[in-house]
Amino acid sequence: MDTRTLGRTGRTVSVIGLGTWQLGADWGDVDDDAARAVLDASFAAGVTMYDTADAYGDGRSEQRIASWLDARGLRGQVFVATKIGRRVPQVASNYVMANFRAWIDRSRTNLGMDTLDLVQLHCPPDEVFASDEVFDGLDTLVAEGAIASYGVSVETVEQAITAIARPGVATVQIILNAFRLKPLDTVLPAAMDAGVGIIARVPLASGLLSGRYDHDTTFAADDHRTYNRDGKSFDVGETFSGIDFDEGVEAAREFSALARQHGLEPTTAALAWVSQLPGVNTVIPGARNVAQAEGNAAAGSVAALGPEFTAAVRDLYDRRIRASVHDRW
């Protein structure tokens, strides 16, 4: 597994991490044994970066990570990033110091940590990114030792660029995959210039890029790929990267063929390609079982895919995807 320094945190992390949204049971039910098996398999495969949030299962994901760390004696051996802000109505007036302290204290309890490795604002409203008070408050929490570093999770390129200009922002988490290329234009170069870490999320476009879905594929009622296709619950760009499902299936078939031309399974190729982009520090796919966890981690040691692969990805994006997503996020 390749490793990189995660931006201004100064910490070394695996290039393939584990996103743990699914461990909060927001992608269909995942029991404790299955969650622990995924965590075990990821760590055994070299994963040292684990991304969670206080909203994932209303704290269940954080608690499961803490239980796993204690059971396996892994405190201090992995990096845990969490997120705050999505358990309240999304208005800028909720992003105040009193709430920061309450949210962070709750996550410290859930994770069993005195100092959180990284706390990210969880896709807050646009106004939050422009607030000096917000970022001054986060600086205070670093100075007090409640958090070691802070970053932001964003929906749009514009939010990312605004955050990168803030001197205290250590990382930016953004949707980046073969069906969401806009961050390559300005976000990745700006982050490299500033020394800000990039955490690439939704790297498989909610599973589309695995090539396993067809037009008849269905998902559980409590899976966001069912209930958020129209953006009723949160930004629709988080579900299938905002692409129409049927169009995504067709585009994924082309991507799968490209991957296999290079001797790779589609999931491996999709993750390896994102992880190899200049400026990306770590990629955080989710996994619901051991096979997925092991397969994801394998992408962290794939040889360089090269400019020919990137050119083919860009061509696929320009023909099938750009018109529906590029100007929206």
PDB file of N, CA and C in Angstrom, residues 11 69 73-80 113 117:
ATOM      1  N   ARG A  11       0.459  14.152   8.858  1.00  0.00           N
ATOM      2  CA  ARG A  11       0.367  12.722   9.159  1.00  0.00           C
ATOM      3  C   ARG A  11       0.454  11.899   7.881  1.00  0.00           C
ATOM      4  N   LEU A  69     -10.988  -0.286  17.531  1.00  0.00           N
ATOM      5  CA  LEU A  69      -9.643   0.138  17.932  1.00  0.00           C
ATOM      6  C   LEU A  69      -9.261  -0.449  19.288  1.00  0.00           C
ATOM      7  N   GLY A  73      -6.422  -3.258  19.880  1.00  0.00           N
ATOM      8  CA  GLY A  73      -5.233  -2.579  20.397  1.00  0.00           C
ATOM      9  C   GLY A  73      -4.553  -1.692  19.366  1.00  0.00           C
ATOM     10  N   LEU A  74      -5.355  -0.981  18.572  1.00  0.00           N
ATOM     11  CA  LEU A  74      -4.812  -0.214  17.448  1.00  0.00           C
ATOM     12  C   LEU A  74      -4.780   1.291  17.695  1.00  0.00           C
ATOM     13  N   ARG A  75      -5.026   1.726  18.902  1.00  0.00           N
ATOM     14  CA  ARG A  75      -4.957   3.158  19.189  1.00  0.00           C
ATOM     15  C   ARG A  75      -3.574   3.694  18.805  1.00  0.00           C
ATOM     16  N   GLY A  76      -3.560   4.796  18.052  1.00  0.00           N
ATOM     17  CA  GLY A  76      -2.298   5.394  17.644  1.00  0.00           C
ATOM     18  C   GLY A  76      -1.711   4.818  16.379  1.00  0.00           C
ATOM     19  N   GLN A  77      -2.279   3.737  15.861  1.00  0.00           N
ATOM     20  CA  GLN A  77      -1.734   3.107  14.666  1.00  0.00           C
ATOM     21  C   GLN A  77      -2.491   3.487  13.389  1.00  0.00           C
ATOM     22  N   VAL A  78      -3.635   4.128  13.537  1.00  0.00           N
ATOM     23  CA  VAL A  78      -4.411   4.548  12.372  1.00  0.00           C
ATOM     24  C   VAL A  78      -4.834   6.001  12.552  1.00  0.00           C
ATOM     25  N   PHE A  79      -5.247   6.614  11.458  1.00  0.00           N
ATOM     26  CA  PHE A  79      -5.701   7.999  11.435  1.00  0.00           C
ATOM     27  C   PHE A  79      -7.213   7.987  11.248  1.00  0.00           C
ATOM     28  N   VAL A  80      -7.925   8.661  12.140  1.00  0.00           N
ATOM     29  CA  VAL A  80      -9.389   8.698  12.073  1.00  0.00           C
ATOM     30  C   VAL A  80      -9.847  10.133  11.836  1.00  0.00           C
ATOM     31  N   MET A 113     -11.440   9.420  22.195  1.00  0.00           N
ATOM     32  CA  MET A 113     -10.202  10.166  21.953  1.00  0.00           C
ATOM     33  C   MET A 113     -10.246  11.503  22.673  1.00  0.00           C
ATOM     34  N   ASP A 117      -8.079  13.374  15.577  1.00  0.00           N
ATOM     35  CA  ASP A 117      -7.040  13.540  14.554  1.00  0.00           C
ATOM     36  C   ASP A 117      -7.391  14.625  13.552  1.00  0.00           C
TER      37      ASP A 117
END
